Structures are given as structure tokens and as C-alpha cells.
Amino acid sequence: MADESKWKQDGAGNSGDEDDEDELDDTAYKSAKDAVLFAIEVSRSMLAVPPTTDSKKADRDSPASAALKCAYTLMQQRIISTPNDMMGILLYGTEASKFRNEESNRGGVAYPHCYLLADLDIPAAEDVKVLKTLIEDEHKFQELLTPAKDSVSMANVLFCANQIFTTKASNFSSRRLFIVTDNDDPHETNKPLRQAAAVRAKDLYDLGVVIELFPIAKPGSNDFLKSRFYDDIIYNALPSDPEAPAPISNATAPSSVGGTDGRTLLTSLLSSINSKAVAKRALFSNLPLELASSLKISVKGYIIFKRQEPKRSCYVWLNGEKAQIAKGVTAQLADDTARPIVDKSEIRKAYKFGGEQIIFTPNEIASLRHFGEPGIRIIGFKPVSMLPIWANVRPATFLYPSEEDYVGSSRVFAALHTKLLRDNKIGLAWFVARKNAVPVIAALLPGAEDFSDEGAQLVPAGLWLIPLPFADDIRSNPETQLIRAPESLIDAMRIIIQQLQLPGAVYRPEKYPNPSLQWHYRILQAMALDEDLPEKAEDKTVPRYRQIEKRAGPYIKEWGDELEKVHTAWAEENRSISTSISAKRPASSAITEEGESKKRAKTASGVSGGRVQGVIENEVSDANMREHFKKNSLGKLTVALLKNWLLSKGLDGSGRKSDLMERAESYFETK
């Protein structure tokens, strides 16, 4: 059995208790950053430009040019969205050779036919400009990307990548090598070179580097057989590094030059690379999942789906000669003397109760916040039908097995997933995310494998951990009188919905990016790269009105005519009811002077027409508030009344009704 104290929360600042400062071993520390190195092959077939055609969707780029444009696009994205991640570009198979300072190598060129176009580092604006110039300048492109006469050793390429990752990203939790090639067997007849490449690939695997292959099928052939060579150097299992990201995708389908599906090689490569560009960093690692009292496995948690928001990685000071990153400093001051607090022992933690500050010792606070060790404990099973759609009030976490603490976790996890999926069941679990976290009851929902339109895996098979809402998180819907449409109107609308279905009747969020967010990043990119500001943002969420009119225009007009007929008939049927109601209103609402004075008297002394005693125009007197406090009936007052009364006393009037009631009770408790 593994030691449960080895459980850890990934990332900084997630320990849940700022007072816990365990000593960390810096040598074993893994920075939560990502490093990607492109390895692009340069050969005659990779430089071959497809024949020109009249088709607008035909390929215009050679495979090597398309790969460099993909790297350029990814570098543009990273310089804004993930400025702390590293990226590099290595060309292999070139006539020229370059690897940092070649002069220091006594034996000549260290890695022949390997050209380090961009060293592995945090992308800067100058790096993006150099790569853009290379792509746009055809003369420089042809001069640099000249294929070598001799074949390049893949063992040498992998060893070069090993040296780059070791020297530049030795403590990164995610290190990945993207190989772009159209040669499925680089050492067809040379067995020693194949064995040497397998050894170098094993070294990268032991180092924690994940090799991702992006194959390109040659013209006239849609096949790229990985079994000829790359099955021996690409491992599907997890690396020995426990902090490395889990491989959530299978083999990438080969991109073809001049494909028949209307997708260009550049579009296909961009789709494949973007699907694997973001490292799947674990929200928590090796968390115990308890199936029974003596049966535990370990799992990792990932946030697969997250709301897109502008990311602010740092503050920038713009008042100087050039923009500089501002460094924040936090200082704690004494409340009475404004003296800087140096010693942490001077700080006391307290909670306000009954208008007084109740001070707790650190041990008392720790015991109050401790609900058991972090983990997931299954407490039962229920049918999937008992999990309503409105239970998804918080983001779900994707669970994947980990072999780090409990060997055999993958098999047990797979058996549990298969059983739940086959029997259409969910698991109910007690879930404590981290130390000192508030426990929640969660549902374990089995999820099947999901693929994109191109056949690339989007989400693997696993379990989704859905935190279930408490009773206070759910509010009842207001009572409304629904008018059900007749069947003729529903049938007419059903035809319109069928005509406006998305491809495959599936909504793909990645195809409709957030327009405001993309515009935000586009402006930042233009400022960082000294480019001209764009004139208009591309908004893919705008409906295509012409296509809608073409596909469903006549049906929409027919539905409108049918709606007019139905509404006319409904109005005729209900006209007598509305007429009788309007005829009775004047008699019931006629108020004499005597009746009006009676109503006022009743309002001042009791409850009339749903109004609360002592309430006049959203105001309540102190005496009536005290009466409600003594009778424990503050809940009968509206939010507006409570808020106005609190503001009149100089108290905070924001928050929910329960917060307002608590402040009112605290006020009277101290009086």
C-alpha cells in the first residue's frame, strides 16, 4: 500500500492552507510549464508544391511550408495566451547544419543535417518576426530548406532533441516533441540505425518527453504506415515521470496533400496540432479513489472544458520609455498603528460572531477545517436517470487512472468504467479535493470516447466527477401558466429544426471561438509584434442568414402563416373570458373615501394586500424591525425592505436575503 501523504495538488497556491509551509526538495521540483519542440523533416517530397488547379480549396503550400506556418501560428498563440511556455523549431534533413555554438565541438558538426531554426525558449516578438520573414520570403525559404544529399539518422535527430530538452527545460512538467514527416520508414534497409533510433526514443521516454507524430500522406497515397518504423519509437503508455501529462489522444490521422475532402493540408495540420497543442495539466495528481474499505486506486483529475476568458498573466507599467512587467509586493500592517508586521506570530485569526471577534488558535482552526484526508470514496450507485441536467451547477472534473501509488489502478478503473457504462449507472462519492477543502457529494458519470470529424480523439474514455448541488443551491421556478402550442404548429417547427441541424447534429465548441476573446488576443498580438491593428473581428457565431433563407425560408413562412391562424383562433376562444374579467374590475376597484381611509388604517395596523405590518413604500420602522426580530419573522420581509433598513443604519446592504437577515440579527443582538 502506498503512503497517502504523498498525495499532492498540482500548481502553486492550491494547498488550501496558507499556514502549511512544508519544506520542498528543489531538485525534485517540477515547474508547471509546457515545452514543445517541432521537428520538421526537409526532403524533396516535403518541399514539393502541389500542382495548381482552379479550385479555391486546393493546396497552395508544400508540406514543409505548411508545417512552418503551423509552428508560426502556434507561436503567435503562445506569446499571448501562455507567455511562460517554451517552444522551438528543429529542421532535420537539411544540407546546412546548425546547433547553437558549433565552434565548441571539436569533432566538427555535432548533429549533421540538423538545423536549429529556433532554440527552445519563451517566444519573443523578434522570434515570431524572423519566422514570418522566412515563410514570406521565398528566396530565403529555398536557400535554407535545401534537402541534404545523404539521409539523416533519426537516432541523431532524437539525441539532438534530448540535448535541447535537457539543457533548456530540465524541470518542466510537460515536454513534447512534435515530429512532422511524410516518410513512414526512414531506415528501411538499415537495421542498426533503426535499433539506435529506438534506443534514443527510449531515452526521451525515460526523460518524460512525449513524442507526438503528425504524419503527412504523399500525393496519390492516403496511407502512412506507422508500423514500419514509428511504432518502435512512440510509446502509448505513460512515461515514468509522474508529472508528465496523460496521453489523451490516439494516433493522429495522416494529413494528405490535395485531399479529396475539401480540406487543405495547412487546415488539416492546424487541426491536428491544435488538438494537441495544449498540455493536459492535472488539477490533482494521484488522489486516492476508494471503492471499498480495503480497495483503493489512484487517479488524476483534469479540467477538460473551461470557460474562455481573457488571461492576465502579469501587470505591465506603460509610463516609462518602454513597457515593463510590474512586480507586486504584499505587506501586512497593524490595524491600530499601521506598523509593518514582521513576525507571523503577531497575526491572529478570528471570526465575527454576535458582534464580537472570537479568536481561534491555529490548531483550533485546523481542526475546524479538517474533514478527513483528500480522496474520493464511493458510497453507492444509482441509475443515470436520477442525475438531472440541472445538477451540473459547477464544472466537472475528468478522472483518469494513475499507476504512481497503486499498481493495477488502470485495470480496476477500466473495469469500473465498463461496468457503469454497460449498466447505465452512476456512482455517488464523498469527495475532498485537497487538504482543508470543503467536502462535497459528487456523481461519477462514465463517459465514452469522443472523436472529431477528422477522426482525432477529443476526449478519452473515463469518469466525470460532477459536484452535486446542496439544497440551498437550488431554487424553485416561479409559477407560470403555460400555453401549449397545437400539434400542427409543432409539426411545422419540427421541419424547420431538421433543416437547420449542425453537421452530424453535434455542436463543436472549438469551431465557434469566442469573438470578443479572439479580438482581445488579436489586439494584444498586434501590439506585441508591432503590427497594424486589425479593422474588423472575425465572428463565426454570426448566423449565416443566406443559408438559413435558402434551406428553411419557405418553411419559416409557412410556420408564420400557421402561427397567425392558431393565434387568431385562440384569441376568439378567449375573448369572452377577458371581456368578463375587464367588466368586473371597475366595480371591485372602485374605492370610496371611506374605503380608502379603512385601507390606510388596516395597512398601519396589520397586513393588507400582501403588505407586511408597518411597511410604507419599501420602508420599515425600527420598532417593527425589532418586533420581527423577537418573533423570528425577519424572513417575511422582502429583500428591498431589509436592504433599505440596513442602509439607513449605515450597514452593508449587499448580498443574498440570508446575509441581510444575519446582519439585521447581529445589529439587534448588540443592542
XYZ file of C-alpha atoms in Angstrom:
671
model
C 0.000 0.000 0.000
C 1.203 3.489 -0.812
C 1.591 6.270 1.654
C -1.446 8.526 1.341
C 0.555 11.522 2.482
C 2.202 11.536 -0.941
C -0.976 12.985 -2.467
C -0.302 16.389 -3.965
C -2.206 19.214 -5.584
C -0.671 20.355 -8.875
C 0.233 24.004 -9.297
C 1.126 26.668 -6.821
C -1.212 28.190 -4.326
C -3.647 25.276 -4.139
C -2.741 23.839 -0.789
C -5.843 25.308 0.816
C -3.989 26.415 3.953
C -1.541 29.270 3.691
C -0.039 28.389 7.059
C 1.189 24.988 5.900
C 4.716 25.563 4.621
C 6.263 22.156 4.100
C 9.872 22.122 3.033
C 10.220 21.227 -0.644
C 13.095 19.443 -2.314
C 14.127 21.834 -5.082
C 15.889 19.084 -7.005
C 12.633 17.195 -7.468
C 10.544 20.284 -8.181
C 8.659 20.274 -11.491
C 7.602 23.600 -12.929
C 4.014 23.591 -14.194
C 5.044 24.743 -17.675
C 4.983 23.276 -21.152
C 7.792 22.943 -23.690
C 7.108 21.990 -27.324
C 9.813 21.287 -29.905
C 8.837 20.973 -33.563
C 10.961 18.520 -35.576
C 10.122 19.109 -39.264
C 11.655 16.934 -41.946
C 13.129 18.618 -45.028
C 13.137 16.403 -48.116
C 12.250 16.644 -51.803
C 8.770 15.269 -51.172
C 8.219 17.634 -48.229
C 9.238 20.589 -50.444
C 7.153 19.543 -53.433
C 4.457 22.095 -54.259
C 1.136 20.560 -55.365
C 0.061 21.275 -58.956
C -2.018 24.404 -59.457
C -5.750 23.996 -60.037
C -8.756 26.265 -60.383
C -10.274 25.041 -57.122
C -10.425 27.613 -54.336
C -9.838 24.888 -51.734
C -6.805 23.374 -53.455
C -3.441 23.203 -51.668
C -1.022 26.053 -52.315
C 1.680 25.096 -49.791
C 4.273 22.383 -49.719
C 4.185 20.093 -46.666
C 7.288 21.776 -45.190
C 5.823 25.252 -45.727
C 2.512 24.171 -44.172
C 4.363 22.763 -41.138
C 6.289 26.025 -40.646
C 3.058 28.030 -40.914
C 1.522 25.798 -38.242
C 4.520 26.434 -35.990
C 4.210 30.167 -36.688
C 0.504 30.131 -35.777
C 1.170 28.224 -32.555
C 3.991 30.617 -31.633
C 1.652 33.567 -32.154
C -0.901 31.999 -29.857
C 1.611 31.150 -27.138
C 3.220 34.565 -26.982
C -0.155 35.911 -25.791
C -2.080 33.097 -24.105
C 0.753 31.159 -22.408
C 3.742 33.517 -22.214
C 5.706 31.286 -19.813
C 5.714 28.186 -22.034
C 8.631 27.367 -24.317
C 8.724 26.494 -27.999
C 11.427 25.625 -30.513
C 11.799 24.528 -34.156
C 14.278 21.910 -35.364
C 14.674 21.158 -39.081
C 16.255 17.836 -39.985
C 17.353 16.552 -43.387
C 18.767 19.954 -44.428
C 22.063 20.398 -46.262
C 23.084 23.065 -43.721
C 23.699 22.170 -40.069
C 23.382 24.411 -37.049
C 23.199 23.680 -33.319
C 23.906 26.614 -31.006
C 27.705 27.203 -30.845
C 29.187 24.707 -33.265
C 32.666 26.128 -32.641
C 32.758 24.440 -29.239
C 32.508 20.981 -30.825
C 35.994 19.676 -31.522
C 34.836 16.890 -33.795
C 33.147 19.209 -36.272
C 29.385 19.312 -36.633
C 27.710 17.757 -33.605
C 24.435 16.877 -35.337
C 24.838 16.713 -39.129
C 21.836 17.709 -41.267
C 20.044 19.130 -38.202
C 19.289 22.864 -38.275
C 18.051 24.502 -35.064
C 15.915 27.258 -36.565
C 14.590 28.491 -33.203
C 16.080 27.298 -29.928
C 13.731 26.066 -27.214
C 12.843 29.205 -25.291
C 9.969 31.514 -24.378
C 8.829 33.002 -27.725
C 9.685 36.666 -28.148
C 8.316 39.117 -30.684
C 11.601 39.005 -32.603
C 11.383 35.201 -32.969
C 7.895 35.476 -34.449
C 9.054 38.145 -36.909
C 12.037 36.038 -38.062
C 9.815 33.021 -38.652
C 7.275 35.158 -40.505
C 10.008 36.592 -42.742
C 11.236 33.085 -43.560
C 7.738 31.957 -44.545
C 7.025 35.012 -46.705
C 10.474 35.326 -48.351
C 10.625 32.595 -50.979
C 14.349 33.122 -51.667
C 15.361 32.665 -48.012
C 12.984 29.733 -47.713
C 14.567 27.856 -50.625
C 18.101 28.762 -49.536
C 17.662 27.428 -46.013
C 15.429 24.461 -46.743
C 17.756 22.696 -49.150
C 17.461 18.921 -48.716
C 20.643 17.022 -47.930
C 22.073 14.545 -50.403
C 22.681 11.996 -47.644
C 19.962 10.557 -45.430
C 19.746 11.802 -41.859
C 19.901 9.446 -38.883
C 16.736 9.530 -36.774
C 18.846 8.490 -33.783
C 20.842 11.680 -34.273
C 17.652 13.749 -34.503
C 16.226 12.249 -31.312
C 19.534 12.682 -29.480
C 19.623 16.340 -30.575
C 16.094 16.786 -29.183
C 17.224 15.101 -25.966
C 20.024 17.618 -25.539
C 17.677 20.550 -26.197
C 15.120 19.411 -23.607
C 17.801 18.566 -21.024
C 19.560 21.926 -21.220
C 16.544 24.202 -21.732
C 13.578 22.572 -19.966
C 15.026 20.196 -17.408
C 12.361 20.825 -14.733
C 9.261 21.273 -16.916
C 6.328 19.015 -16.134
C 5.319 18.824 -19.815
C 7.852 18.262 -22.586
C 6.716 17.206 -26.022
C 8.353 16.536 -29.384
C 6.161 17.152 -32.464
C 7.523 15.222 -35.475
C 6.129 16.303 -38.879
C 7.127 13.990 -41.737
C 5.842 12.154 -44.797
C 8.379 9.305 -44.611
C 6.939 6.314 -42.748
C 10.186 4.296 -42.961
C 13.349 6.462 -42.885
C 15.676 3.432 -42.349
C 14.079 0.796 -44.499
C 17.136 -1.408 -45.020
C 19.436 -0.274 -42.207
C 18.664 -2.333 -39.104
C 21.434 -0.817 -36.875
C 20.061 2.694 -37.453
C 16.546 1.502 -36.599
C 17.811 -0.001 -33.340
C 19.795 3.146 -32.492
C 16.680 5.289 -33.061
C 14.656 3.019 -30.756
C 17.301 3.426 -28.035
C 17.264 7.235 -28.352
C 13.451 7.215 -28.241
C 13.584 5.164 -25.038
C 15.936 7.772 -23.551
C 13.393 10.507 -24.326
C 10.643 8.356 -22.831
C 12.636 7.897 -19.610
C 13.268 11.641 -19.532
C 9.495 12.242 -19.578
C 9.304 13.585 -23.144
C 6.157 12.638 -25.068
C 6.676 12.104 -28.812
C 3.717 13.128 -30.978
C 3.707 12.168 -34.670
C 1.937 14.289 -37.291
C 2.111 12.173 -40.449
C 1.554 13.502 -43.968
C 0.438 11.127 -46.691
C 2.226 11.593 -50.005
C 0.244 12.591 -53.128
C -1.593 9.638 -54.619
C -1.447 7.694 -51.356
C -3.581 8.221 -48.271
C -1.647 5.704 -46.195
C 1.097 6.378 -43.670
C 2.032 3.087 -42.029
C 3.316 3.697 -38.522
C 4.046 0.005 -38.131
C 7.023 0.270 -40.485
C 9.104 2.406 -38.131
C 7.332 4.784 -35.733
C 5.592 2.116 -33.658
C 9.050 1.321 -32.247
C 9.813 4.866 -31.082
C 6.403 6.169 -29.962
C 5.091 4.842 -26.656
C 1.377 4.907 -25.850
C 1.885 4.213 -22.136
C 2.582 6.910 -19.587
C 6.202 7.961 -19.090
C 7.935 7.176 -15.833
C 7.707 10.844 -14.897
C 4.537 11.045 -12.751
C 4.115 14.739 -13.508
C 4.045 14.316 -17.285
C 0.659 14.861 -18.947
C -1.514 11.863 -19.673
C -1.789 10.984 -23.374
C -5.453 11.626 -24.031
C -5.319 11.100 -27.797
C -4.637 8.209 -30.096
C -2.617 8.264 -33.289
C -3.269 11.290 -35.465
C -4.831 10.545 -38.826
C -2.422 11.352 -41.696
C -2.914 14.685 -43.448
C -2.905 14.344 -47.212
C -1.676 16.702 -49.924
C -4.518 17.614 -52.233
C -7.080 15.748 -50.168
C -10.461 14.936 -51.627
C -12.417 16.091 -48.575
C -12.025 19.780 -49.443
C -9.602 20.410 -46.563
C -6.183 21.799 -47.412
C -3.010 20.348 -45.954
C -2.491 23.505 -43.856
C -6.012 23.273 -42.408
C -5.599 19.581 -41.651
C -2.231 20.090 -39.952
C -3.525 23.047 -37.940
C -6.477 20.986 -36.740
C -4.229 18.098 -35.684
C -1.624 20.276 -33.961
C -4.178 22.475 -32.165
C -5.850 19.371 -30.743
C -2.574 18.519 -29.006
C -1.059 21.958 -28.544
C -2.367 22.487 -25.015
C -0.837 20.300 -22.340
C -3.402 18.429 -20.265
C -2.152 19.530 -16.850
C -3.600 17.701 -13.906
C -5.786 19.570 -11.433
C -4.721 16.995 -8.835
C -2.364 14.025 -9.018
C -2.576 10.544 -7.506
C -5.725 11.206 -5.472
C -6.952 8.007 -3.739
C -10.207 6.580 -5.123
C -11.676 4.207 -2.533
C -14.036 1.556 -3.913
C -14.213 -0.440 -0.672
C -12.637 -0.400 2.764
C -9.581 -2.332 1.550
C -9.602 -1.453 -2.171
C -8.029 1.799 -3.341
C -6.644 3.056 -6.618
C -5.100 6.393 -7.601
C -6.489 8.817 -10.178
C -5.612 12.161 -11.717
C -8.108 14.953 -12.322
C -8.173 17.184 -15.398
C -10.271 20.196 -16.375
C -11.120 19.355 -19.981
C -13.728 22.059 -20.593
C -13.234 25.563 -19.258
C -14.858 28.887 -19.983
C -12.671 31.056 -22.206
C -11.728 34.328 -20.569
C -9.007 36.912 -21.185
C -5.954 35.748 -19.290
C -3.916 38.337 -17.406
C -0.555 36.802 -16.673
C 1.035 39.942 -15.247
C 0.711 43.703 -14.728
C 2.529 45.982 -17.181
C 3.796 49.501 -16.423
C 3.443 51.705 -19.515
C 4.614 55.108 -18.213
C 8.318 54.543 -18.849
C 10.361 54.574 -22.048
C 9.285 51.004 -22.733
C 6.741 48.648 -21.236
C 7.959 46.750 -18.169
C 6.458 43.949 -16.131
C 5.435 45.179 -12.688
C 6.296 43.086 -9.648
C 3.816 43.115 -6.804
C 4.829 43.282 -3.153
C 2.456 42.443 -0.299
C 2.893 43.985 3.153
C 0.766 43.449 6.280
C 0.209 46.392 8.606
C -1.089 46.615 12.157
C -4.637 47.977 12.284
C -4.012 50.430 15.138
C -0.527 51.803 14.453
C -0.011 50.991 10.746
C 3.264 49.355 11.775
C 4.593 46.730 9.334
C 4.107 43.241 10.735
C 7.350 41.331 10.519
C 6.700 38.225 12.593
C 3.950 35.853 11.528
C 3.210 35.028 15.172
C 1.747 38.510 15.606
C -1.195 37.630 13.361
C -4.312 36.128 14.909
C -7.294 34.752 13.061
C -10.794 35.493 14.300
C -14.410 35.070 13.268
C -17.162 37.591 13.913
C -19.977 36.092 15.966
C -22.679 38.044 17.819
C -20.932 41.313 17.038
C -17.663 40.211 18.694
C -14.342 38.918 17.383
C -13.773 35.314 18.504
C -10.071 34.444 18.265
C -9.037 30.883 17.423
C -5.643 29.263 17.725
C -4.051 27.713 14.604
C -4.745 24.213 15.941
C -8.413 25.052 16.533
C -8.758 26.463 13.026
C -7.081 23.386 11.550
C -9.453 21.074 13.428
C -12.482 23.096 12.302
C -11.438 22.904 8.668
C -10.387 19.259 8.656
C -12.954 16.876 7.184
C -10.617 13.976 6.539
C -7.774 13.279 4.161
C -8.181 14.223 0.482
C -9.739 11.483 -1.595
C -12.785 10.108 -3.384
C -14.853 7.458 -1.571
C -17.678 5.696 -3.401
C -20.734 5.396 -1.148
C -23.288 3.938 -3.559
C -24.651 3.597 -7.084
C -27.773 4.965 -8.784
C -29.303 4.867 -12.293
C -28.169 7.579 -14.696
C -31.798 8.714 -14.999
C -31.620 10.017 -11.412
C -28.963 12.592 -12.383
C -30.929 15.616 -13.693
C -29.444 18.076 -16.142
C -29.757 20.955 -13.654
C -27.350 19.173 -11.284
C -24.419 20.488 -13.379
C -24.054 23.756 -11.487
C -20.246 23.528 -11.253
C -17.607 22.374 -13.774
C -16.994 18.639 -13.902
C -13.532 17.118 -13.467
C -12.297 14.356 -15.760
C -10.735 11.399 -13.909
C -8.022 9.200 -15.399
C -6.115 6.372 -13.678
C -2.582 6.745 -12.378
C -0.174 3.914 -11.610
C 2.085 6.017 -9.400
C 0.821 4.973 -5.945
C -1.247 1.843 -6.645
C -0.083 -0.610 -9.285
C -3.062 -2.016 -11.195
C -5.143 1.163 -10.926
C -5.711 1.255 -14.701
C -7.282 -2.217 -14.782
C -9.581 -1.571 -11.832
C -10.526 1.831 -13.235
C -11.292 0.318 -16.657
C -13.445 -2.403 -15.066
C -15.413 0.187 -13.051
C -15.881 2.394 -16.111
C -17.041 -0.506 -18.293
C -19.498 -1.759 -15.665
C -21.046 1.679 -15.106
C -21.296 2.338 -18.834
C -22.834 -1.053 -19.592
C -25.407 -0.958 -16.770
C -26.218 2.739 -17.318
C -25.299 3.596 -13.703
C -23.541 6.404 -11.876
C -21.518 6.296 -8.694
C -22.144 8.516 -5.687
C -18.970 9.609 -3.911
C -17.706 11.618 -0.957
C -15.130 13.993 -2.449
C -12.483 16.050 -0.646
C -10.434 17.835 -3.305
C -7.464 18.892 -1.215
C -6.310 19.429 2.331
C -8.740 21.582 4.353
C -11.203 21.687 1.434
C -14.952 21.561 1.996
C -16.286 18.053 1.218
C -18.969 17.605 -1.412
C -21.185 14.789 -2.607
C -20.342 14.075 -6.240
C -21.582 11.857 -9.050
C -19.197 9.643 -11.031
C -20.588 9.614 -14.568
C -18.958 7.251 -17.103
C -18.027 8.931 -20.383
C -17.484 7.234 -23.731
C -14.683 8.108 -26.126
C -15.356 11.184 -28.282
C -13.856 11.827 -31.725
C -13.746 14.863 -34.004
C -14.980 14.950 -37.587
C -11.445 14.153 -38.743
C -11.213 11.049 -36.550
C -8.917 12.610 -33.923
C -9.737 11.748 -30.338
C -11.126 14.729 -28.425
C -11.866 13.135 -25.055
C -10.824 9.636 -23.975
C -12.950 7.159 -22.107
C -13.019 7.960 -18.391
C -15.128 9.120 -15.470
C -16.570 12.588 -14.973
C -16.736 13.778 -11.370
C -19.741 16.127 -11.081
C -20.152 18.012 -7.752
C -23.832 17.787 -6.821
C -25.630 20.904 -5.548
C -26.897 21.271 -1.998
C -30.499 22.200 -1.268
C -29.518 25.865 -0.804
C -28.074 25.927 -4.338
C -31.430 25.064 -5.908
C -34.318 27.484 -6.184
C -37.821 26.629 -7.322
C -39.084 28.012 -10.598
C -41.809 30.672 -10.432
C -45.349 29.524 -11.095
C -46.284 30.280 -14.679
C -49.265 29.396 -16.819
C -48.019 27.603 -19.917
C -49.944 27.703 -23.161
C -49.117 24.600 -25.170
C -48.931 25.009 -28.922
C -51.187 22.779 -31.048
C -49.724 19.786 -32.881
C -49.964 21.491 -36.277
C -47.659 24.303 -35.120
C -45.209 21.836 -33.505
C -45.035 19.705 -36.669
C -44.325 22.779 -38.800
C -41.476 23.842 -36.462
C -40.046 20.311 -36.437
C -39.371 20.571 -40.182
C -37.514 23.875 -39.665
C -35.316 22.397 -36.923
C -34.444 19.442 -39.150
C -33.366 21.806 -41.930
C -31.106 23.803 -39.581
C -29.226 20.895 -37.987
C -25.476 21.256 -37.437
C -23.199 18.768 -39.250
C -23.686 15.418 -37.572
C -26.220 17.046 -35.234
C -23.306 17.780 -32.846
C -22.174 21.173 -31.534
C -18.371 21.539 -31.571
C -17.269 24.471 -29.379
C -13.827 24.605 -30.999
C -15.416 25.612 -34.326
C -17.051 28.701 -32.831
C -14.429 30.626 -30.827
C -15.411 33.445 -28.528
C -15.339 36.510 -30.844
C -14.643 39.065 -28.102
C -11.838 36.920 -26.703
C -10.264 36.391 -30.150
C -10.467 40.138 -30.789
C -8.815 40.794 -27.421
C -5.901 38.472 -28.254
C -5.639 39.835 -31.789
C -5.169 43.376 -30.450
C -2.531 42.186 -27.953
C -0.742 40.302 -30.725
C -0.654 43.369 -32.943
C 0.749 45.472 -30.089
C 3.396 42.897 -29.174
C 4.560 42.323 -32.763
C 4.313 45.983 -33.897
C 1.700 45.066 -36.487
C -1.129 47.160 -37.871
C -4.258 46.985 -35.779
C -6.952 44.857 -37.416
C -10.032 46.625 -38.710
C -12.704 44.036 -38.011
C -13.001 40.990 -35.793
C -13.974 37.655 -37.272
C -17.160 36.415 -35.641
C -18.058 32.839 -36.507
C -21.083 32.942 -34.217
C -22.995 35.284 -36.563
C -25.814 33.307 -38.216
C -25.479 32.637 -41.936
C -28.710 34.280 -42.971
C -28.452 33.434 -46.671
C -28.040 29.731 -45.976
C -30.879 29.834 -43.447
C -33.117 31.518 -46.035
C -32.091 29.028 -48.701
C -32.618 25.922 -46.571
C -35.565 26.875 -44.377
C -37.013 30.131 -45.742
C -40.239 28.676 -47.247
C -40.846 26.517 -44.165
C -40.434 29.543 -41.862
C -43.035 31.490 -43.876
C -45.446 28.535 -43.710
C -44.908 28.328 -39.961
C -45.611 32.049 -39.613
C -48.874 31.705 -41.518
C -49.870 28.745 -39.340
C -48.997 30.719 -36.186
C -51.227 33.579 -37.330
C -54.154 31.207 -37.863
C -53.674 29.493 -34.498
C -53.337 32.799 -32.643
C -56.479 34.196 -34.267
C -58.479 31.106 -33.277
C -57.093 31.205 -29.720
C -57.945 34.905 -29.346
C -61.544 34.255 -30.459
C -61.932 31.460 -27.904
C -60.551 33.508 -25.018
C -62.192 36.843 -25.883
C -65.282 36.125 -23.750
C -63.110 35.331 -20.707
C -61.035 38.502 -20.992
C -64.199 40.592 -21.523
C -65.852 39.286 -18.346
C -62.741 39.968 -16.294
C -62.391 43.531 -17.549
C -66.094 44.170 -16.870
C -65.759 43.195 -13.205
C -62.640 45.267 -12.488
C -64.187 48.741 -12.171
C -66.771 47.566 -9.624
C -64.198 45.796 -7.477
C -61.617 48.521 -7.716
C -63.956 51.425 -7.023
C -62.831 52.938 -3.739
C -64.755 55.491 -1.797
C -63.180 57.959 0.534
C -64.387 55.858 3.438
C -62.939 52.647 1.940
C -59.639 54.358 1.249
C -59.328 55.507 4.857
C -60.132 51.986 6.055
C -57.405 50.567 3.824
C -54.874 53.001 5.206
C -55.832 52.152 8.767
C -55.511 48.449 8.049
C -52.095 48.921 6.456
C -50.817 50.754 9.500
C -52.033 48.119 11.937
C -51.675 44.816 10.122
C -51.219 43.069 6.802
C -53.267 44.069 3.773
C -52.898 43.099 0.110
C -49.735 41.116 0.813
C -48.012 44.030 2.586
C -46.169 43.471 5.837
C -47.127 45.190 9.077
C -45.511 48.612 9.494
C -44.385 48.819 5.849
C -44.929 52.059 3.941
C -43.309 52.464 0.483
C -40.455 49.975 0.990
C -39.593 51.320 4.432
C -39.971 49.755 7.849
C -39.642 51.391 11.269
C -37.121 50.339 13.904
C -39.903 49.256 16.244
C -41.426 46.924 13.670
C -37.990 45.529 12.793
C -37.383 44.754 16.480
C -40.794 43.040 16.683
C -39.928 40.864 13.702
C -36.572 40.071 15.314
C -38.215 38.993 18.594
C -40.781 36.855 16.763
C -38.074 35.399 14.469
C -40.063 36.545 11.434
C -37.474 38.620 9.554
C -37.871 36.178 6.683
C -41.326 37.609 5.980
C -39.790 40.930 4.955
C -38.737 41.475 1.367
C -35.143 41.978 0.249
C -35.868 45.619 -0.609
C -37.163 46.317 2.904
C -34.187 44.674 4.569
C -31.718 46.437 2.298
C -33.235 49.896 2.839
C -33.324 49.436 6.613
C -29.675 48.241 6.730
C -28.536 51.173 4.593
C -30.367 53.591 6.893
C -28.273 52.194 9.761
C -25.015 52.543 7.824
C -24.685 48.797 7.334
C -23.845 46.797 4.217
C -26.937 46.205 2.074
C -25.439 43.799 -0.498
C -25.737 40.043 -0.712
C -28.480 37.450 -0.523
C -31.528 37.625 1.725
C -29.944 35.287 4.282
C -26.940 37.641 4.541
C -29.205 40.653 5.059
C -31.169 38.838 7.793
C -27.921 37.853 9.523
C -26.720 41.474 9.598
C -30.060 42.644 10.998
C -29.944 39.959 13.713
C -26.352 40.927 14.592
C -27.461 44.556 14.922
C -30.207 43.766 17.458
C -28.025 41.256 19.357
C -25.548 44.008 20.189
C -28.226 46.493 21.311
